[in-house]
């Protein structure tokens, strides 16, 4: 796997764009196949940033247009004709001029593209009017954390028929968390905080602090979302690490009203971890001035800290009963949201419990070497006596 040279110096964007590309294509295809007639993609911080090439291939602009064109053609081949719309918002004048020039000459004829010059929070009425009643995917990817505070996002979050990926610049937020002068901004992102709650979030344990902050932010976002009362708001996140340091650069927070969306986003997040390992491996090799003749082994365990399998096994045992219970994608989504673990963590732990004769998949004709539970087929599981 080679990383495009256009990403040099901002390899973390490569990771983010691969996740965006993979999920956006799958999401729009599913929506189109199931009968949605209008699909809209919105980039609230379009840029272009970093990539000075004319084709802007290493930007969310070019990537999203390519995906929209690809999906529309795939749907048309199935005689499903969908209106595709792309809205790009950019505040900086120079970047907006590049954006507009690129759209004028590169936007496929089958895609309706609308560039908007300004701050997305100030242009929200124009933006929402362009979205109309279509299904809309919002990509909200700022360089700072303050633009994704709840009051700014609120008009978008309250829109029905929408999904979101929000970049939460945790590294920058973490530096501001304990500063009294930043208290108001911190609360605008996490919601109202008592002194006791803020002290708890400022835990000296860096891992616990990060987990608590991200979970608090996700809960604040979900609370603000307007959804059909029959379908609750859901969220998940994936972590992008600094390529040179063992710390988080940002989290990509995903918001939806569908359990399947959580499952698919979690699976794709797992797939892009191999890219993250590649980026960090190359950075370490370059820094040391050495090269590994064998390169990175893509079959080794992921670099990001995996869940403790014993913890996952205990979690499974706490959920399962001795009587048979049906487990669906709704249940898997609940588990993913509840723990922030990965699908493979649950699969690995279930297989370990099977080997210990502690659990059973009643609907599996034989023991499977992988994917021990087909949640999409509503299989029956139980804890053995």
Short mmCIF file of C-alpha atoms in Angstrom, two decimals:
data_model
loop_
_atom_site.label_atom_id
_atom_site.label_comp_id
_atom_site.label_asym_id
_atom_site.label_seq_id
_atom_site.Cartn_x
_atom_site.Cartn_y
_atom_site.Cartn_z
CA UNK A 1 0.00 0.00 0.00
CA UNK A 2 1.55 3.26 -1.14
CA UNK A 3 0.58 6.62 0.32
CA UNK A 4 0.07 9.35 -2.28
CA UNK A 5 2.97 11.83 -2.18
CA UNK A 6 0.40 14.66 -2.14
CA UNK A 7 -0.18 13.72 1.53
CA UNK A 8 3.43 14.23 2.54
CA UNK A 9 3.54 16.10 5.86
CA UNK A 10 -0.16 15.49 6.52
CA UNK A 11 -0.37 11.73 6.45
CA UNK A 12 -3.12 11.79 9.09
CA UNK A 13 -5.40 13.26 6.40
CA UNK A 14 -4.76 10.18 4.27
CA UNK A 15 -6.21 8.01 7.05
CA UNK A 16 -9.24 10.27 7.42
CA UNK A 17 -9.89 10.44 3.69
CA UNK A 18 -9.73 6.67 3.27
CA UNK A 19 -12.36 6.24 5.97
CA UNK A 20 -14.53 8.95 4.42
CA UNK A 21 -14.16 7.44 0.96
CA UNK A 22 -15.01 3.90 2.09
CA UNK A 23 -17.99 4.81 4.23
CA UNK A 24 -19.48 7.44 1.91
CA UNK A 25 -19.54 5.05 -1.04
CA UNK A 26 -21.19 2.28 0.94
CA UNK A 27 -23.71 4.62 2.57
CA UNK A 28 -24.84 6.29 -0.65
CA UNK A 29 -25.12 2.98 -2.49
CA UNK A 30 -27.34 1.56 0.26
CA UNK A 31 -29.50 4.66 0.26
CA UNK A 32 -29.83 4.67 -3.52
CA UNK A 33 -30.61 0.97 -3.79
CA UNK A 34 -33.28 1.21 -1.10
CA UNK A 35 -35.16 3.93 -2.94
CA UNK A 36 -33.80 7.32 -1.86
CA UNK A 37 -34.18 9.69 -4.81
CA UNK A 38 -32.06 12.65 -3.63
CA UNK A 39 -28.61 12.39 -2.00
CA UNK A 40 -26.61 15.36 -0.76
CA UNK A 41 -23.04 15.58 0.49
CA UNK A 42 -22.04 18.64 2.55
CA UNK A 43 -18.46 19.60 3.41
CA UNK A 44 -18.55 22.40 5.99
CA UNK A 45 -14.78 23.07 5.88
CA UNK A 46 -13.99 22.22 2.29
CA UNK A 47 -10.66 23.96 1.79
CA UNK A 48 -8.73 22.95 -0.27
CA UNK A 49 -6.05 22.63 2.40
CA UNK A 50 -2.51 21.37 2.03
CA UNK A 51 -2.73 19.99 -1.51
CA UNK A 52 -1.33 22.52 -4.00
CA UNK A 53 -1.78 20.26 -7.03
CA UNK A 54 -4.25 21.27 -9.74
CA UNK A 55 -6.20 18.03 -9.52
CA UNK A 56 -6.64 18.37 -5.73
CA UNK A 57 -6.56 14.58 -5.55
CA UNK A 58 -5.56 14.62 -1.87
CA UNK A 59 -8.57 16.65 -0.76
CA UNK A 60 -12.06 15.77 0.40
CA UNK A 61 -13.35 17.83 -2.55
CA UNK A 62 -11.95 15.60 -5.29
CA UNK A 63 -12.56 12.43 -3.28
CA UNK A 64 -16.23 13.23 -2.64
CA UNK A 65 -16.94 14.19 -6.27
CA UNK A 66 -15.37 10.95 -7.48
CA UNK A 67 -17.48 8.93 -5.04
CA UNK A 68 -20.70 10.71 -5.96
CA UNK A 69 -20.04 10.11 -9.67
CA UNK A 70 -19.13 6.48 -9.09
CA UNK A 71 -22.22 5.80 -7.00
CA UNK A 72 -24.56 7.55 -9.42
CA UNK A 73 -23.22 5.49 -12.32
CA UNK A 74 -23.54 2.28 -10.31
CA UNK A 75 -27.14 3.09 -9.42
CA UNK A 76 -27.98 4.09 -13.01
CA UNK A 77 -26.70 0.70 -14.16
CA UNK A 78 -29.47 -0.74 -11.94
CA UNK A 79 -32.00 1.67 -13.49
CA UNK A 80 -32.11 3.70 -10.28
CA UNK A 81 -31.73 7.38 -11.08
CA UNK A 82 -30.79 9.61 -8.18
CA UNK A 83 -30.25 13.36 -7.93
CA UNK A 84 -26.75 13.92 -6.56
CA UNK A 85 -25.89 17.21 -4.89
CA UNK A 86 -22.60 18.42 -3.35
CA UNK A 87 -22.31 21.53 -1.17
CA UNK A 88 -18.88 22.89 -0.24
CA UNK A 89 -18.52 25.64 2.37
CA UNK A 90 -15.22 27.51 2.76
CA UNK A 91 -14.49 30.64 4.78
CA UNK A 92 -10.99 31.57 3.60
CA UNK A 93 -11.05 33.71 0.44
CA UNK A 94 -8.01 32.18 -1.30
CA UNK A 95 -9.18 28.62 -0.62
CA UNK A 96 -12.70 29.44 -1.76
CA UNK A 97 -11.40 30.84 -5.04
CA UNK A 98 -9.46 27.61 -5.64
CA UNK A 99 -12.51 25.59 -4.69
CA UNK A 100 -14.80 27.44 -7.07
CA UNK A 101 -12.30 27.28 -9.93
CA UNK A 102 -11.91 23.54 -9.41
CA UNK A 103 -15.68 22.93 -9.39
CA UNK A 104 -16.15 25.07 -12.50
CA UNK A 105 -13.85 22.81 -14.51
CA UNK A 106 -13.92 19.42 -12.76
CA UNK A 107 -17.40 18.80 -11.41
CA UNK A 108 -19.06 15.92 -13.31
CA UNK A 109 -22.14 16.96 -15.28
CA UNK A 110 -24.23 14.47 -13.32
CA UNK A 111 -23.49 16.20 -9.99
CA UNK A 112 -25.02 19.49 -8.85
CA UNK A 113 -22.27 21.37 -7.00
CA UNK A 114 -22.78 24.49 -4.87
CA UNK A 115 -19.81 26.40 -3.41
CA UNK A 116 -20.61 28.69 -0.46
CA UNK A 117 -18.20 31.37 0.74
CA UNK A 118 -18.32 31.95 4.48
CA UNK A 119 -18.54 30.37 7.93
CA UNK A 120 -20.85 27.36 7.85
CA UNK A 121 -22.54 28.44 11.11
CA UNK A 122 -23.41 31.80 9.55
CA UNK A 123 -24.51 30.26 6.26
CA UNK A 124 -26.65 27.56 7.82
CA UNK A 125 -29.98 28.78 6.41
CA UNK A 126 -28.62 28.85 2.85
CA UNK A 127 -27.01 25.48 3.39
CA UNK A 128 -30.16 23.81 4.73
CA UNK A 129 -32.28 25.31 1.96
CA UNK A 130 -29.99 23.73 -0.64
CA UNK A 131 -30.26 20.37 1.15
CA UNK A 132 -34.04 20.47 0.85
CA UNK A 133 -35.62 17.20 1.96
CA UNK A 134 -32.82 15.00 0.59
CA UNK A 135 -30.85 12.48 2.60
CA UNK A 136 -27.73 14.43 3.57
CA UNK A 137 -24.30 13.38 4.78
CA UNK A 138 -22.42 16.15 6.60
CA UNK A 139 -18.60 16.06 6.75
CA UNK A 140 -17.50 18.60 9.38
CA UNK A 141 -13.72 18.73 9.43
CA UNK A 142 -12.23 21.91 10.99
CA UNK A 143 -8.62 22.56 11.99
CA UNK A 144 -9.69 23.62 15.50
CA UNK A 145 -12.11 22.25 18.09
CA UNK A 146 -14.18 25.37 18.80
CA UNK A 147 -16.07 25.31 15.44
CA UNK A 148 -17.73 22.00 16.40
CA UNK A 149 -19.22 23.26 19.66
CA UNK A 150 -22.85 22.22 20.15
CA UNK A 151 -24.46 25.67 19.64
CA UNK A 152 -22.81 25.96 16.20
CA UNK A 153 -23.72 22.44 15.13
CA UNK A 154 -27.22 22.50 16.58
CA UNK A 155 -29.17 23.63 13.45
CA UNK A 156 -27.57 20.81 11.44
CA UNK A 157 -27.94 18.18 14.15
CA UNK A 158 -31.64 18.92 14.44
CA UNK A 159 -32.17 18.18 10.76
CA UNK A 160 -33.86 14.84 10.10
CA UNK A 161 -32.68 12.40 7.42
CA UNK A 162 -29.00 13.16 8.04
CA UNK A 163 -25.74 11.52 9.07
CA UNK A 164 -22.56 13.19 10.27
CA UNK A 165 -18.83 12.70 10.62
CA UNK A 166 -17.31 15.36 12.89
CA UNK A 167 -13.58 15.84 13.40
CA UNK A 168 -12.92 16.50 17.08
CA UNK A 169 -9.41 17.96 17.47
CA UNK A 170 -8.76 16.34 20.82
CA UNK A 171 -5.06 17.21 21.04
CA UNK A 172 -5.87 20.93 20.98
CA UNK A 173 -8.92 20.54 23.23
CA UNK A 174 -6.91 18.62 25.82
CA UNK A 175 -4.57 21.58 26.25
CA UNK A 176 -7.52 23.87 26.97
CA UNK A 177 -9.50 21.54 29.23
CA UNK A 178 -8.06 22.62 32.57
CA UNK A 179 -7.75 26.34 31.83
CA UNK A 180 -10.22 28.53 33.71
CA UNK A 181 -10.21 31.09 30.89
CA UNK A 182 -11.45 28.36 28.52
CA UNK A 183 -14.28 27.13 30.78
CA UNK A 184 -17.05 28.67 28.67
CA UNK A 185 -15.70 27.22 25.41
CA UNK A 186 -15.22 23.80 27.00
CA UNK A 187 -18.84 23.78 28.21
CA UNK A 188 -20.07 24.84 24.78
CA UNK A 189 -18.56 21.62 23.44
CA UNK A 190 -19.36 19.19 26.26
CA UNK A 191 -22.47 20.78 27.70
CA UNK A 192 -22.92 22.33 31.17
CA UNK A 193 -20.36 21.06 33.69
CA UNK A 194 -20.29 21.36 37.46
CA UNK A 195 -16.96 21.90 39.18
CA UNK A 196 -17.00 18.26 40.25
CA UNK A 197 -17.68 17.04 36.70
CA UNK A 198 -14.93 19.25 35.29
CA UNK A 199 -12.47 18.00 37.91
CA UNK A 200 -13.38 14.43 37.00
CA UNK A 201 -12.78 15.16 33.32
CA UNK A 202 -9.38 16.67 34.20
CA UNK A 203 -8.18 13.32 35.54
CA UNK A 204 -4.37 12.99 35.62
CA UNK A 205 -4.82 9.59 33.96
CA UNK A 206 -4.53 10.61 30.28
CA UNK A 207 -6.35 7.55 28.95
CA UNK A 208 -9.30 7.89 31.32
CA UNK A 209 -9.50 11.62 30.64
CA UNK A 210 -9.64 11.09 26.90
CA UNK A 211 -12.27 8.36 27.15
CA UNK A 212 -14.44 10.50 29.43
CA UNK A 213 -14.17 13.60 27.23
CA UNK A 214 -15.00 11.81 23.97
CA UNK A 215 -17.93 9.99 25.54
CA UNK A 216 -19.25 13.25 27.02
CA UNK A 217 -18.97 14.97 23.64
CA UNK A 218 -20.74 12.14 21.87
CA UNK A 219 -23.58 12.22 24.39
CA UNK A 220 -23.94 15.99 23.98
CA UNK A 221 -24.16 15.58 20.19
CA UNK A 222 -26.76 12.82 20.44
CA UNK A 223 -28.88 14.82 22.86
CA UNK A 224 -28.98 17.68 20.35
CA UNK A 225 -30.01 15.50 17.43
CA UNK A 226 -33.65 15.40 16.36
CA UNK A 227 -34.79 11.92 15.42
CA UNK A 228 -37.86 9.83 14.91
CA UNK A 229 -38.84 8.77 18.47
CA UNK A 230 -38.92 5.19 17.22
CA UNK A 231 -35.23 5.38 16.29
CA UNK A 232 -32.74 6.76 18.78
CA UNK A 233 -29.62 8.74 17.90
CA UNK A 234 -26.42 6.72 17.86
CA UNK A 235 -22.71 7.51 17.77
CA UNK A 236 -19.32 5.87 17.42
CA UNK A 237 -15.82 7.20 16.97
CA UNK A 238 -12.48 6.20 15.58
CA UNK A 239 -9.14 7.57 16.71
CA UNK A 240 -6.38 9.02 14.53
CA UNK A 241 -2.99 9.17 16.21
CA UNK A 242 -0.17 11.62 15.67
CA UNK A 243 2.12 9.97 13.15
CA UNK A 244 5.24 10.84 15.18
CA UNK A 245 4.01 10.73 18.78
CA UNK A 246 2.09 8.22 20.86
CA UNK A 247 -0.90 10.44 21.42
CA UNK A 248 -4.23 11.20 19.77
CA UNK A 249 -4.39 13.88 17.11
CA UNK A 250 -8.16 13.78 16.65
CA UNK A 251 -11.26 11.63 16.82
CA UNK A 252 -13.68 11.12 13.96
CA UNK A 253 -17.12 11.10 15.59
CA UNK A 254 -19.92 9.45 13.63
CA UNK A 255 -23.61 10.21 14.22
CA UNK A 256 -26.60 8.37 12.80
CA UNK A 257 -30.08 7.13 13.58
CA UNK A 258 -29.43 3.60 12.31
CA UNK A 259 -27.81 0.64 14.03
CA UNK A 260 -26.50 -0.68 10.71
CA UNK A 261 -24.63 2.58 10.21
CA UNK A 262 -22.82 2.08 13.52
CA UNK A 263 -21.86 -1.48 12.59
CA UNK A 264 -20.61 -0.53 9.12
CA UNK A 265 -18.67 2.48 10.38
CA UNK A 266 -17.06 0.36 13.10
CA UNK A 267 -16.03 -2.29 10.58
CA UNK A 268 -14.53 0.30 8.22
CA UNK A 269 -12.75 2.00 11.13
CA UNK A 270 -11.08 -1.30 11.82
CA UNK A 271 -9.97 -1.62 8.20
CA UNK A 272 -8.30 1.80 8.14
CA UNK A 273 -6.22 0.96 11.19
CA UNK A 274 -3.88 -0.96 8.91
CA UNK A 275 -3.34 2.30 7.03
CA UNK A 276 -2.62 4.06 10.30
CA UNK A 277 -0.04 1.44 11.21
CA UNK A 278 1.58 1.92 7.80
CA UNK A 279 1.75 5.70 8.26
CA UNK A 280 3.27 5.45 11.73
CA UNK A 281 5.62 2.66 10.73
CA UNK A 282 6.98 4.71 7.83
CA UNK A 283 7.38 7.77 10.05
CA UNK A 284 9.40 5.80 12.60
CA UNK A 285 11.57 4.29 9.89
CA UNK A 286 12.26 7.71 8.40
CA UNK A 287 13.09 9.17 11.80
CA UNK A 288 15.51 6.38 12.65
CA UNK A 289 17.14 6.46 9.21
CA UNK A 290 16.71 2.71 8.96
CA UNK A 291 14.57 0.59 6.71
CA UNK A 292 13.00 -2.79 7.29
CA UNK A 293 13.61 -5.04 4.31
CA UNK A 294 10.37 -6.88 5.03
CA UNK A 295 8.26 -3.78 5.63
CA UNK A 296 5.19 -3.79 7.86
CA UNK A 297 3.42 -7.10 8.32
CA UNK A 298 -0.25 -6.38 7.69
CA UNK A 299 -1.29 -9.57 9.48
CA UNK A 300 0.05 -8.56 12.89
CA UNK A 301 -2.24 -7.26 15.58
CA UNK A 302 -3.32 -3.65 15.15
CA UNK A 303 -1.07 -1.01 16.67
CA UNK A 304 -3.87 0.88 18.40
CA UNK A 305 -4.51 -0.52 21.84
CA UNK A 306 -6.86 -3.48 21.63
CA UNK A 307 -9.49 -4.24 24.24
CA UNK A 308 -8.43 -6.70 26.92
CA UNK A 309 -9.96 -9.99 25.78
CA UNK A 310 -10.78 -10.93 29.37
CA UNK A 311 -12.77 -7.71 29.73
CA UNK A 312 -14.69 -8.50 26.55
CA UNK A 313 -15.35 -12.07 27.68
CA UNK A 314 -16.76 -10.82 30.98
CA UNK A 315 -18.93 -8.35 29.07
CA UNK A 316 -20.33 -11.15 26.90
CA UNK A 317 -21.07 -13.29 29.95
CA UNK A 318 -22.88 -10.41 31.63
CA UNK A 319 -25.19 -10.00 28.60
CA UNK A 320 -25.94 -13.62 27.74
CA UNK A 321 -28.53 -15.72 29.52
CA UNK A 322 -28.82 -19.48 29.82
CA UNK A 323 -31.99 -19.29 27.75
CA UNK A 324 -31.69 -18.57 24.03
CA UNK A 325 -31.74 -14.89 23.01
CA UNK A 326 -31.78 -13.46 19.49
CA UNK A 327 -28.88 -11.08 18.74
CA UNK A 328 -29.29 -8.65 15.85
CA UNK A 329 -27.36 -5.69 14.44
CA UNK A 330 -29.28 -3.53 16.92
CA UNK A 331 -27.64 -5.50 19.73
CA UNK A 332 -24.20 -5.27 18.14
CA UNK A 333 -24.62 -1.50 17.72
CA UNK A 334 -25.59 -1.24 21.40
CA UNK A 335 -22.47 -3.16 22.37
CA UNK A 336 -20.21 -1.04 20.19
CA UNK A 337 -21.66 2.20 21.56
CA UNK A 338 -21.55 0.97 25.13
CA UNK A 339 -17.89 -0.05 25.09
CA UNK A 340 -16.14 1.70 22.16
CA UNK A 341 -14.61 -1.66 21.31
CA UNK A 342 -14.31 -3.08 17.79
CA UNK A 343 -16.37 -5.76 16.10
CA UNK A 344 -13.33 -8.04 16.03
CA UNK A 345 -12.94 -7.67 19.81
CA UNK A 346 -16.41 -9.14 20.32
CA UNK A 347 -15.82 -11.87 17.75
CA UNK A 348 -12.48 -12.90 19.23
CA UNK A 349 -13.89 -13.02 22.75
CA UNK A 350 -16.94 -15.03 21.69
CA UNK A 351 -14.75 -17.61 19.94
CA UNK A 352 -12.58 -17.87 23.06
CA UNK A 353 -15.68 -18.48 25.18
CA UNK A 354 -16.85 -21.11 22.69
CA UNK A 355 -13.51 -22.90 23.04
CA UNK A 356 -14.03 -22.85 26.79
CA UNK A 357 -17.55 -24.31 26.30
CA UNK A 358 -19.09 -21.32 28.07
CA UNK A 359 -21.29 -19.97 25.23
CA UNK A 360 -23.13 -21.33 22.22
CA UNK A 361 -24.48 -20.02 18.93
CA UNK A 362 -27.58 -22.17 18.62
CA UNK A 363 -28.02 -21.34 14.92
CA UNK A 364 -24.45 -22.14 13.84
CA UNK A 365 -24.30 -25.60 12.29
CA UNK A 366 -20.62 -25.82 13.07
CA UNK A 367 -17.98 -23.77 14.85
CA UNK A 368 -16.79 -20.93 12.61
CA UNK A 369 -13.16 -19.90 12.26
CA UNK A 370 -14.23 -16.25 12.04
CA UNK A 371 -17.43 -14.22 12.36
CA UNK A 372 -18.86 -16.57 15.03
CA UNK A 373 -22.12 -14.58 15.13
CA UNK A 374 -24.01 -13.36 12.06
CA UNK A 375 -25.82 -10.45 13.67
CA UNK A 376 -27.49 -9.54 10.37
CA UNK A 377 -29.22 -12.93 10.40
CA UNK A 378 -30.58 -12.60 13.96
CA UNK A 379 -28.91 -15.68 15.38
CA UNK A 380 -29.71 -17.16 18.78
CA UNK A 381 -27.03 -17.15 21.46
CA UNK A 382 -26.91 -18.48 24.98
CA UNK A 383 -24.62 -18.96 27.93
CA UNK A 384 -24.01 -22.60 28.72
CA UNK A 385 -24.69 -23.86 32.24
#
